[in-house]
Coordinates of C-alpha atoms in Angstrom, one line a residue:
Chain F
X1 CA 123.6 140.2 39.3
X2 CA 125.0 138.4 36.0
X3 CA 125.1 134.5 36.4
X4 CA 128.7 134.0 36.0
X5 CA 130.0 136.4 39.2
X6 CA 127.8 134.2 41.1
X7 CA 130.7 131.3 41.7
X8 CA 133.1 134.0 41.6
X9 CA 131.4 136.1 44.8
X10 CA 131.1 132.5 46.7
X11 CA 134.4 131.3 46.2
X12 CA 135.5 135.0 47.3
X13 CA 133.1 134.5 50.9
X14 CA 134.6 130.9 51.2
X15 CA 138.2 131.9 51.0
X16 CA 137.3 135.0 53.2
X17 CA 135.1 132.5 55.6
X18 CA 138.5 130.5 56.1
X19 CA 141.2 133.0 56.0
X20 CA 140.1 135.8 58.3
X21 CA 140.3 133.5 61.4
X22 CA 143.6 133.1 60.3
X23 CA 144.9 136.3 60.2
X24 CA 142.6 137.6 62.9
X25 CA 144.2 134.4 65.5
X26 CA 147.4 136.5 66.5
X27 CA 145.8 139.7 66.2
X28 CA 143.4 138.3 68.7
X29 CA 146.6 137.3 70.6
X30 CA 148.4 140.8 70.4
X31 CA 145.1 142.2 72.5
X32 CA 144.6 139.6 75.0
X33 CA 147.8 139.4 76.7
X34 CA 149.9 136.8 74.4
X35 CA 151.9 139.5 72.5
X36 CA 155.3 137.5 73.4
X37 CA 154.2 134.5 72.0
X38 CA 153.1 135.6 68.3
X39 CA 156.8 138.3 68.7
X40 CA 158.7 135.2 69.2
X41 CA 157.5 133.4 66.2
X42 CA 158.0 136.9 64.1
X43 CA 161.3 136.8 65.5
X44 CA 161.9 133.5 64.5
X45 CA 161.1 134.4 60.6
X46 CA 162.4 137.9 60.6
X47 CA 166.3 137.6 62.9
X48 CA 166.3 141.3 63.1
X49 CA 163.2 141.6 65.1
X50 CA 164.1 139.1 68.1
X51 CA 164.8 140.7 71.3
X52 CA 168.9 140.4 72.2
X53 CA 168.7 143.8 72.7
X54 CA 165.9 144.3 75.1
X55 CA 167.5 141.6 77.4
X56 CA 171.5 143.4 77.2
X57 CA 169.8 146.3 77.8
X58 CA 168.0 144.4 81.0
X59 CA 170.8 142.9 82.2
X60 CA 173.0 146.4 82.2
X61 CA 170.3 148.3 83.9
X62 CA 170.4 145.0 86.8
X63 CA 174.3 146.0 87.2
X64 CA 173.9 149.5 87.4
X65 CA 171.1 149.1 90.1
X66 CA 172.8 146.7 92.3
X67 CA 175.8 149.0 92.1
X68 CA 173.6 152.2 93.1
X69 CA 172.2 149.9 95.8
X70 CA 176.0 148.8 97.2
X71 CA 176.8 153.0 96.3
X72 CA 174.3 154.2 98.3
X73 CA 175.1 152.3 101.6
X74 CA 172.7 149.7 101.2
X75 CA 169.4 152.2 100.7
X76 CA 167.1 149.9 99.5
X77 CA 164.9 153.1 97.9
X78 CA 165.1 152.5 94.8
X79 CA 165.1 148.6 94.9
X80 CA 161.7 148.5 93.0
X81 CA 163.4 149.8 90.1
X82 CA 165.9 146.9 89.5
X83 CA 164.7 144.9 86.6
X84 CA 164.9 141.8 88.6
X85 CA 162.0 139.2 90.1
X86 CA 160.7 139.7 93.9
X87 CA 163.1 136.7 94.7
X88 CA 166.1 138.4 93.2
X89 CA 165.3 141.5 94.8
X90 CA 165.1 139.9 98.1
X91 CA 168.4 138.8 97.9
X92 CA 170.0 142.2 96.5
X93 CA 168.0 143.7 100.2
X94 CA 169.7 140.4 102.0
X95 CA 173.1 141.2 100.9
X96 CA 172.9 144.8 101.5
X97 CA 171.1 144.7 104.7
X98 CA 173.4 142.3 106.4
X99 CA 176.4 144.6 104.9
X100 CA 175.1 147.6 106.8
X101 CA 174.4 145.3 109.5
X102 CA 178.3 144.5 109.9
X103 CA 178.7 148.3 110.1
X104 CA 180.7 148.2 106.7
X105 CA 179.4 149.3 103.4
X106 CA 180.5 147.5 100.5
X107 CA 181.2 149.9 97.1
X108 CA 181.4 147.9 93.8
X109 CA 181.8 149.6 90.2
X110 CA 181.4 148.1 87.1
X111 CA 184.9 148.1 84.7
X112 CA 183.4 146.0 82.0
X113 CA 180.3 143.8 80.6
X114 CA 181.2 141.3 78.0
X115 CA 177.9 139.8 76.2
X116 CA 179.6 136.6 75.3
X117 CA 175.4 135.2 74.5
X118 CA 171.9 136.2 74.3
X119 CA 170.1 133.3 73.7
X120 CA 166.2 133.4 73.8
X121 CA 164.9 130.1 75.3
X122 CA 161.1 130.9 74.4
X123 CA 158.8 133.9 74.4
X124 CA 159.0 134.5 78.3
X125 CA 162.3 133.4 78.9
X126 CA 166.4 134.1 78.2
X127 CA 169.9 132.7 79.3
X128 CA 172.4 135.6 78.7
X129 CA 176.3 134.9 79.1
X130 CA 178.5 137.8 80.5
X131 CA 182.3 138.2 81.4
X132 CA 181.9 140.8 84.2
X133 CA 185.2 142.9 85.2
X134 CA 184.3 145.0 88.7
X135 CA 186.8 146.9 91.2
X136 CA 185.0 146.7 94.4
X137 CA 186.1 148.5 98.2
X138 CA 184.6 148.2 101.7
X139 CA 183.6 152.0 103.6
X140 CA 183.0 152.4 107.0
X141 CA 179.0 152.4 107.2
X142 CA 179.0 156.2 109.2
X143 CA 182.0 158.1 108.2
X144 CA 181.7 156.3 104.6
X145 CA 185.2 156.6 104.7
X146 CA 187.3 153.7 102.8
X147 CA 188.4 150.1 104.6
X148 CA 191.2 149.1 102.6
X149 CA 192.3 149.1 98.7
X150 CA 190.0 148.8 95.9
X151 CA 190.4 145.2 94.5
X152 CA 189.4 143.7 90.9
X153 CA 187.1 140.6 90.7
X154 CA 186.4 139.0 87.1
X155 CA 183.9 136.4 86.5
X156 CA 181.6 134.8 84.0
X157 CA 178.0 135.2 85.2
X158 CA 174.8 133.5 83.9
X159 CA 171.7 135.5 83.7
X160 CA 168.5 133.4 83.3
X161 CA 165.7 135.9 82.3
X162 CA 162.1 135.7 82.5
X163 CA 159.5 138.1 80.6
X164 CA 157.2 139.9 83.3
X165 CA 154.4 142.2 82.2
X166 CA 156.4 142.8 78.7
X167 CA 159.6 144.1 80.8
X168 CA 163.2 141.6 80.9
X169 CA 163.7 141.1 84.2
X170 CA 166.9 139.1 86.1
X171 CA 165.6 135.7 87.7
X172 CA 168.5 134.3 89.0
X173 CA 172.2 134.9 88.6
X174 CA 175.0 132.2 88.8
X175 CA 178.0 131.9 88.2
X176 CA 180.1 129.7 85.6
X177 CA 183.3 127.7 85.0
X178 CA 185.0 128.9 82.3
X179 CA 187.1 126.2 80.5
X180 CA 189.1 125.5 77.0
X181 CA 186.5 123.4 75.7
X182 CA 183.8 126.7 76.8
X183 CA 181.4 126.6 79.4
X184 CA 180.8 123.4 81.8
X185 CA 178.1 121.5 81.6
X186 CA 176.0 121.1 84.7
X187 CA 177.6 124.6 86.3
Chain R
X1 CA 121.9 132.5 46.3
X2 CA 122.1 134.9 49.6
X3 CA 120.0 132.9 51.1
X4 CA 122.1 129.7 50.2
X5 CA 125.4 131.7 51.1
X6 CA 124.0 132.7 54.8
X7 CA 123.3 129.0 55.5
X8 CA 126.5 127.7 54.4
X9 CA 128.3 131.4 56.0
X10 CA 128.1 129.9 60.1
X11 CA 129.8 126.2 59.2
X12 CA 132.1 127.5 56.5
X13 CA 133.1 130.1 59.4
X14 CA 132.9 127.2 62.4
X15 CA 135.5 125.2 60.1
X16 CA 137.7 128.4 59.5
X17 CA 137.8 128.8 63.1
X18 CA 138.7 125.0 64.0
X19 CA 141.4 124.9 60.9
X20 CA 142.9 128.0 62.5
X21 CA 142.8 126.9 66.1
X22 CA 144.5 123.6 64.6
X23 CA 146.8 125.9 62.3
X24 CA 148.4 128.5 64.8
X25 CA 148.8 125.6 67.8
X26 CA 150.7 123.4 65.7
X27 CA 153.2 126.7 64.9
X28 CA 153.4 127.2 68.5
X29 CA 154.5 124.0 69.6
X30 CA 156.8 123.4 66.3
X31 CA 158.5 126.3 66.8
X32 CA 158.9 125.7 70.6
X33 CA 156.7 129.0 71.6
X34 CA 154.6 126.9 73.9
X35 CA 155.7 123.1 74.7
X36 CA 153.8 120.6 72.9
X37 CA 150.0 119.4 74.7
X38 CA 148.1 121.1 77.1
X39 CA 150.3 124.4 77.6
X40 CA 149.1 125.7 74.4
X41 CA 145.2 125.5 76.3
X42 CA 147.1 127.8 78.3
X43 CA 147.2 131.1 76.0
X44 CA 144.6 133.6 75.6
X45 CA 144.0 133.7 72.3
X46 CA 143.6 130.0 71.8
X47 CA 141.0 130.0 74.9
X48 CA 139.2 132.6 72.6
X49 CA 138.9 130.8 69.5
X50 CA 138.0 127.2 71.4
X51 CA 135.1 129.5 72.5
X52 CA 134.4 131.2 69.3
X53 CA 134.4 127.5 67.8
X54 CA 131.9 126.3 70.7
X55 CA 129.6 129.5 69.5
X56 CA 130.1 128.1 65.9
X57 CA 129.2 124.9 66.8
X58 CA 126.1 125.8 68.4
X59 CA 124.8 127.8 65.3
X60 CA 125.6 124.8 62.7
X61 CA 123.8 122.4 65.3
X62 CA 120.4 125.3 65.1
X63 CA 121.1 125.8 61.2
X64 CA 121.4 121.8 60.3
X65 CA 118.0 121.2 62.5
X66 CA 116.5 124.0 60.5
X67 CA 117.7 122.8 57.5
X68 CA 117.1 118.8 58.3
X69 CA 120.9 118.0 57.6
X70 CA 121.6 114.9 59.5
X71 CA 125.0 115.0 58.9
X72 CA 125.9 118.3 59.8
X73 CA 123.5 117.6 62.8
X74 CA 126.2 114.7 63.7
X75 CA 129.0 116.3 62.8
X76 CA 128.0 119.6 65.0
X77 CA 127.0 117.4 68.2
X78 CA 130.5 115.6 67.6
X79 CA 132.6 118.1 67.4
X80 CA 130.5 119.9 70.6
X81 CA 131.4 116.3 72.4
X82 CA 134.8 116.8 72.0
X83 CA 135.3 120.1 72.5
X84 CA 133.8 119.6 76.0
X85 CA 135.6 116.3 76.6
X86 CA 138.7 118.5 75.7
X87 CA 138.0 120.9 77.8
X88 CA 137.1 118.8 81.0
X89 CA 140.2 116.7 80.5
X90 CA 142.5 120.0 80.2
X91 CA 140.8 121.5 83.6
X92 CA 141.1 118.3 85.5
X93 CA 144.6 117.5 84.2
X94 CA 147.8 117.7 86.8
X95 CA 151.3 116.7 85.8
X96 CA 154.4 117.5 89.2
X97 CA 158.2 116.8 89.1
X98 CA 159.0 116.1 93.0
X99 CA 162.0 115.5 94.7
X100 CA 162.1 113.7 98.3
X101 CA 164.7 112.5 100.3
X102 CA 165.0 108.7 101.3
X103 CA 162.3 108.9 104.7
X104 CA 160.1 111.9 103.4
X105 CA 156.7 111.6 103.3
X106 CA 155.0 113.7 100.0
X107 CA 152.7 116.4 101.0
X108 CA 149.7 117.7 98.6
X109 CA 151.1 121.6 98.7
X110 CA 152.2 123.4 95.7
X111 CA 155.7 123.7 97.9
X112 CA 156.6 120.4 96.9
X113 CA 156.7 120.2 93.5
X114 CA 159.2 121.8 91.6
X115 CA 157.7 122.2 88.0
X116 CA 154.8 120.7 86.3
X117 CA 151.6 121.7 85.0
X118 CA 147.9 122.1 87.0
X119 CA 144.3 122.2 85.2
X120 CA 142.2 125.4 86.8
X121 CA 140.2 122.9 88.7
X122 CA 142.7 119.9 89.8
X123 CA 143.8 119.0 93.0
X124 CA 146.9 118.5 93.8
X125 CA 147.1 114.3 94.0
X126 CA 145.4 113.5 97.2
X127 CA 147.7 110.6 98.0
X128 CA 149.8 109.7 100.8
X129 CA 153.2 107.6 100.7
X130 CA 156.5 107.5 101.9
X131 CA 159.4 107.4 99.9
X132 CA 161.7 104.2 101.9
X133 CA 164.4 103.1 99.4
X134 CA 166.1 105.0 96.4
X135 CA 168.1 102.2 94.4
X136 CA 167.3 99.1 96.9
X137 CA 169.7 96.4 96.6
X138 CA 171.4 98.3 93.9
X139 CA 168.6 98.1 91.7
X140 CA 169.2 100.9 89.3
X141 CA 166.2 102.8 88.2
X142 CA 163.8 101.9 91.1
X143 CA 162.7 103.3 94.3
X144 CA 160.2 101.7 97.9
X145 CA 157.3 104.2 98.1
X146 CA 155.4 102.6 101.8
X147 CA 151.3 103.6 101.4
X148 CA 149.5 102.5 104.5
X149 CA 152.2 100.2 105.6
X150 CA 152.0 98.8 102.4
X151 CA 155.6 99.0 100.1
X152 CA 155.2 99.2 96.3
X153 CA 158.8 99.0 93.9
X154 CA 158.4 102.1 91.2
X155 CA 160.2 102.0 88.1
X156 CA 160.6 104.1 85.0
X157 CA 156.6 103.2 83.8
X158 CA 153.5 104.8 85.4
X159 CA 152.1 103.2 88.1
X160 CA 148.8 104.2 89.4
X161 CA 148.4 105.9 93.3
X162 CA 144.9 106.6 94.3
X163 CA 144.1 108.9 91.2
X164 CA 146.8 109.1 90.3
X165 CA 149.9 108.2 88.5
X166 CA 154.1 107.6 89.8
X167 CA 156.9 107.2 88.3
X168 CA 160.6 107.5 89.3
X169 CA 162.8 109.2 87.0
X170 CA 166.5 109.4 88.8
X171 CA 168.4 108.8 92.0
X172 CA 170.7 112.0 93.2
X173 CA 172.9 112.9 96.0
X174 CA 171.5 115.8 98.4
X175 CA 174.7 117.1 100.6
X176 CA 173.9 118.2 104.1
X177 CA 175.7 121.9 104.5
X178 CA 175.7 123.4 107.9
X179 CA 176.7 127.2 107.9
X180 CA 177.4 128.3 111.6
X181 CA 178.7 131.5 113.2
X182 CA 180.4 131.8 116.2
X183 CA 178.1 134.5 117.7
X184 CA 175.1 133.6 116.7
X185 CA 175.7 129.5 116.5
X186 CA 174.0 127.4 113.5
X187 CA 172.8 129.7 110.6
X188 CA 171.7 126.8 108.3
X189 CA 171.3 123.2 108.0
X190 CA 169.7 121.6 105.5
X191 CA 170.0 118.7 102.9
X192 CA 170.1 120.6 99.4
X193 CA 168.6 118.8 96.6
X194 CA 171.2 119.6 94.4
X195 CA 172.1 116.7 92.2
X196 CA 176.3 116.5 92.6
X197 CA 176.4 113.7 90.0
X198 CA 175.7 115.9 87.6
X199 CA 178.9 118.1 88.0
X200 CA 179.0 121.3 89.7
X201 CA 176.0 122.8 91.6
X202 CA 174.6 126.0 92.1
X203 CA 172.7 126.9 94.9
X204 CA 171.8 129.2 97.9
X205 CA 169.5 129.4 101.3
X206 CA 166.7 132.6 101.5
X207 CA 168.5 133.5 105.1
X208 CA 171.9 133.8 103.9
X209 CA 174.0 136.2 101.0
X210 CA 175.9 133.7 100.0
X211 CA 176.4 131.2 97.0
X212 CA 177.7 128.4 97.0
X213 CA 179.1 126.3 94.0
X214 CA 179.6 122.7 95.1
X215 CA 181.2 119.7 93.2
X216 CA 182.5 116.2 93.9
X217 CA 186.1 115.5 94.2
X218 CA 187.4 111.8 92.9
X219 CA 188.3 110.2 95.9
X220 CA 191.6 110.3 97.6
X221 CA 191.5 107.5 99.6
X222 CA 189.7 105.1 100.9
X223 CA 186.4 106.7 103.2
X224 CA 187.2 109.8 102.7
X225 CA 185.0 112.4 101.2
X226 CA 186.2 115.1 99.0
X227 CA 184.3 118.2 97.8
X228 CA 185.4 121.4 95.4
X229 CA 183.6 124.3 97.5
X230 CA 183.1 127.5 96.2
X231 CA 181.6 130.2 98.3
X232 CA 180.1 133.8 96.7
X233 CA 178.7 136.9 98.2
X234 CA 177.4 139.0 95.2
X235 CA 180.3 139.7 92.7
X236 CA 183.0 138.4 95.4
X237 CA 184.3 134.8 95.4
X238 CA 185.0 134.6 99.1
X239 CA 186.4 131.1 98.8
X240 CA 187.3 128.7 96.6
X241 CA 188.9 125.3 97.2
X242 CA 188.3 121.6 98.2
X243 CA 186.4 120.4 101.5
X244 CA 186.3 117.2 103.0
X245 CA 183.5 115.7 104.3
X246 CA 182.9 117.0 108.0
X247 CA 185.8 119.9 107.4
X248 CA 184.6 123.0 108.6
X249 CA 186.0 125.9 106.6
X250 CA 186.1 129.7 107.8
X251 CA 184.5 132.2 105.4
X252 CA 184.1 135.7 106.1
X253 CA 182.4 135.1 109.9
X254 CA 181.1 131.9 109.7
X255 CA 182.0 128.4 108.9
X256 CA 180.4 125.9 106.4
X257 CA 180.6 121.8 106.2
X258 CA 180.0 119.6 104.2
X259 CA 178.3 117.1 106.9
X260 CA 176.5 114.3 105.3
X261 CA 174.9 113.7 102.3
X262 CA 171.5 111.9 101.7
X263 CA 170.0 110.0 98.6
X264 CA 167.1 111.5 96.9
X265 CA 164.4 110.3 94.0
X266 CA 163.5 112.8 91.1
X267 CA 159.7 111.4 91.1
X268 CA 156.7 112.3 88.5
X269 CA 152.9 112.5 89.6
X270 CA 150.3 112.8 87.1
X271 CA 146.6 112.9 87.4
X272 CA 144.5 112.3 83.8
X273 CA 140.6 113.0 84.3
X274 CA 137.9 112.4 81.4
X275 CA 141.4 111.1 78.5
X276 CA 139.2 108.2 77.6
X277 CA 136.0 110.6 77.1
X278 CA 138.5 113.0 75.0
X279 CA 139.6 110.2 73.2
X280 CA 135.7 108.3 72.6
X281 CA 135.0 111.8 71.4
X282 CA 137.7 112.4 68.6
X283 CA 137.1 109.0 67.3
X284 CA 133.2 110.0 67.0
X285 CA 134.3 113.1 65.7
X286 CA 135.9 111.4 63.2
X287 CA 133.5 108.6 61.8
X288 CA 130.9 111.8 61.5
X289 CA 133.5 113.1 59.4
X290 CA 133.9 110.1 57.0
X291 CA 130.1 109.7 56.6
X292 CA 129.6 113.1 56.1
X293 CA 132.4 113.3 53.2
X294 CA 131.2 109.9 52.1
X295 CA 127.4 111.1 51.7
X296 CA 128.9 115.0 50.1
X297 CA 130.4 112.4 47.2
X298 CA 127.6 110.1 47.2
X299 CA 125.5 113.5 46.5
X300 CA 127.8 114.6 43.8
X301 CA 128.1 111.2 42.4
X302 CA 124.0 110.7 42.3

């Protein structure tokens, strides 16, 4: 080997001694479960990449299931489909149950979602914003026949998400005062 | 010059590893991925690389006794020192936000803490105290905690408990709401530790599907109470308008009041195993350090 590669080959195994742990660091991370972590920070270099979409897309797919269950007459089947925590679910089967319970069946339908924010609190969780428009109407629980007129009910709903096994899913669900100034602190 | 590059290949790798450990936790908490201290321990990949670098370690330590390098010897068994002190202090550590009511006694179940932050192998504190006075006398900022008959003032500042470590961090007002039926008598009662000085609160019982949104009105007069209730089911808002204290209001079936309401301390417990160890070891870790740059220049220089 001529004399003057010599520095040139060890500076090369130096540089490749301290660098590939670098790289390799959120590689490593991507295969053993922290995926979300090293996404976020892409997504904080790269907007485009961040994950606003993913959680809408969550979010609508919640709506749709909790109206399927209410459409349904409370059947609680495909409850393990709705994007939402065990604790969430729990308290779609609650409402439901105690609705079929009462012998009346309660029919919702979504008129509009308004995304007013996605905002991404950290890798594994998400606050979304939504003005929700729904027309809703009570059925009798055996002839499914209709109680009543439909009705509108507007609000503007809080969705705090957390990241489950790489899926969005709907922790808890609040409500929020809507005022000039924008939304109230502490709601 | 192989020969020369394989012995200086396993701590040039060792320090690679360490300066990317250091590197990517640093981006973590600075970009708010993981919240700054021992939550980064908590990911994988770092877990991974602390034991890559342990593996490192080790094969400097059997290199520099091969080789006779004394300070790579010292550098090696400092940085295996406080690896492990790391390590044992991140295992052992326990950090809990609590609330309890003015009369509750704290119990050592996960149930009563409401966040914090638990080392594979702590405890939960193994103390026992009730909580007497929130605010005594007006004092702002303090709270009575009774151990063994004994009471003990708590402020903003650590204090030690057994093991341990308190702290108070705020007072709050918990409003008693009772939700009864008229079939099937009292549905709920129960203090909720929902902070009403803070504006509105959101909250709701496992047993029931409703939500209720509950704020304090500015007082009409003098003793009486006055509360904006809300009341949710779902998408519905089933009611919506103000409640005096002890007014029982018909929703849909049953009946909710505002009874009572309670004050409450927002309380921190910490428990800090083998810090001084940690901290003996990165100052070790660090004279090795400076000797072993000093001698490297003295080499040079000579």
């Amino acid at each position: 080997m001529p004399e003057a590669v010599l520095p040139r080959t060890t500076l090369k195994t130096c540089l490749l001694a301290f660098l590939a742990p670098l790289l390799l660091f959120p590689l490593v991370g991507a295969v053993c479960g922290d995926a979300a972590y090293y996404r976020y920070l892409l997504a904080k270099a790269v907007p485009s990449l961040d994950e606003s979409d993913r959680i809408k897309a969550a979010v609508t797919e919640f709506n749709n299931r909790f109206m399927d269950i209410y459409a349904s007459q409370g059947d609680k089947r495909g409850i393990g489909a709705v994007p939402a925590t065990v604790g969430m679910r729990h308290s779609l089967v609650t409402d439901s149950g105690s609705l079929w319970v009462g012998g009346k069946v309660l029919v919702y339908d979504i008129a509009s979602l308004d995304f007013r924010s996605v905002q991404q609190d950290g890798p594994l969780s998400a606050t979304v914003l939504v003005k929700e428009e729904w027309n809703y109407q009570y059925k009798d629980g055996k002839t499914y026949k209709e109680v009543g007129q439909v009705h509108g009910t507007g609000s503007l709903m809080r969705y705090r998400m957390v990241r489950q096994g790489g899926a969005w899913l709907v922790q808890k669900c609040e409500p929020v005062r809507e005022t000039a100034k924008g939304v109230n602190k502490g709601d | 010059m192989t020969s020369l590059l394989s012995k200086k290949l396993i701590p040039m790798v060792t320090i690679g590893l360490a300066l990317s450990l250091l590197f990517w936790s640093l981006v973590l908490s600075a970009t708010g991925a993981v919240k700054p201290g021992w939550p980064v321990l908590d990911l994988t990949s770092v877990r991974f690389f602390g034991l890559l670098l342990a593996l490192g370690l080790l094969a400097s330590l059997v290199t520099s006794l091969l080789e006779r390098s004394r300070s790579q010897l010292c550098l090696c068994l400092a940085g295996l020192f406080l690896l492990l002190a790391t390590m044992y202090a991140y295992l052992f550590q326990f950090e809990g936000a609590l609330s309890l009511a003015e009369g509750e006694s704290y119990e050592p179940f996960p149930t009563s803490f409401s966040s914090g932050h638990k080392g594979a192998l702590a405890p939960f504190p193994q103390v026992s105290f009730t909580l007497t006075r929130v605010e005594p006398d007006g004092k702002k900022g303090r709270a009575v905690i009774v151990q063994k008959g004994v009471g003990t003032e708590i402020d903003g500042s650590w204090r030690e408990i057994g093991s341990s470590e308190i702290r108070f961090k705020g007072a709050a007002l918990a409003p008693l709401v009772v939700v009864s039926s008229k079939e099937k008598g009292e549905l709920e009662r129960s203090y909720v530790k929902a902070d009403l000085n803070q504006g509105e609160q959101v909250f709701e019982f496992p047993t029931l599907p409703y939500q209720f949104l509950l704020r304090q009105e500015k007082a009409k007069g003098e003793g009486k109470e006055s509360f904006h209730l809300g009341v949710r089911r779902g998408k519905l808002s089933l009611f919506e308008g103000s409640a005096d204290l002890g007014q029982k209001i018909s929703v849909q079936g049953v009946e909710v009041s505002i009874e009572d309401r309670r004050k409450f301390a927002l309380l921190e417990i910490r428990t800090r195993r083998g810090l001084v160890a940690m901290q003996a070891a990165a100052a070790l870790f660090a004279v090795a350090a400076l000797a072993a740059m000093i001698r490297i220049k003295g080499g040079k220089q000579g």
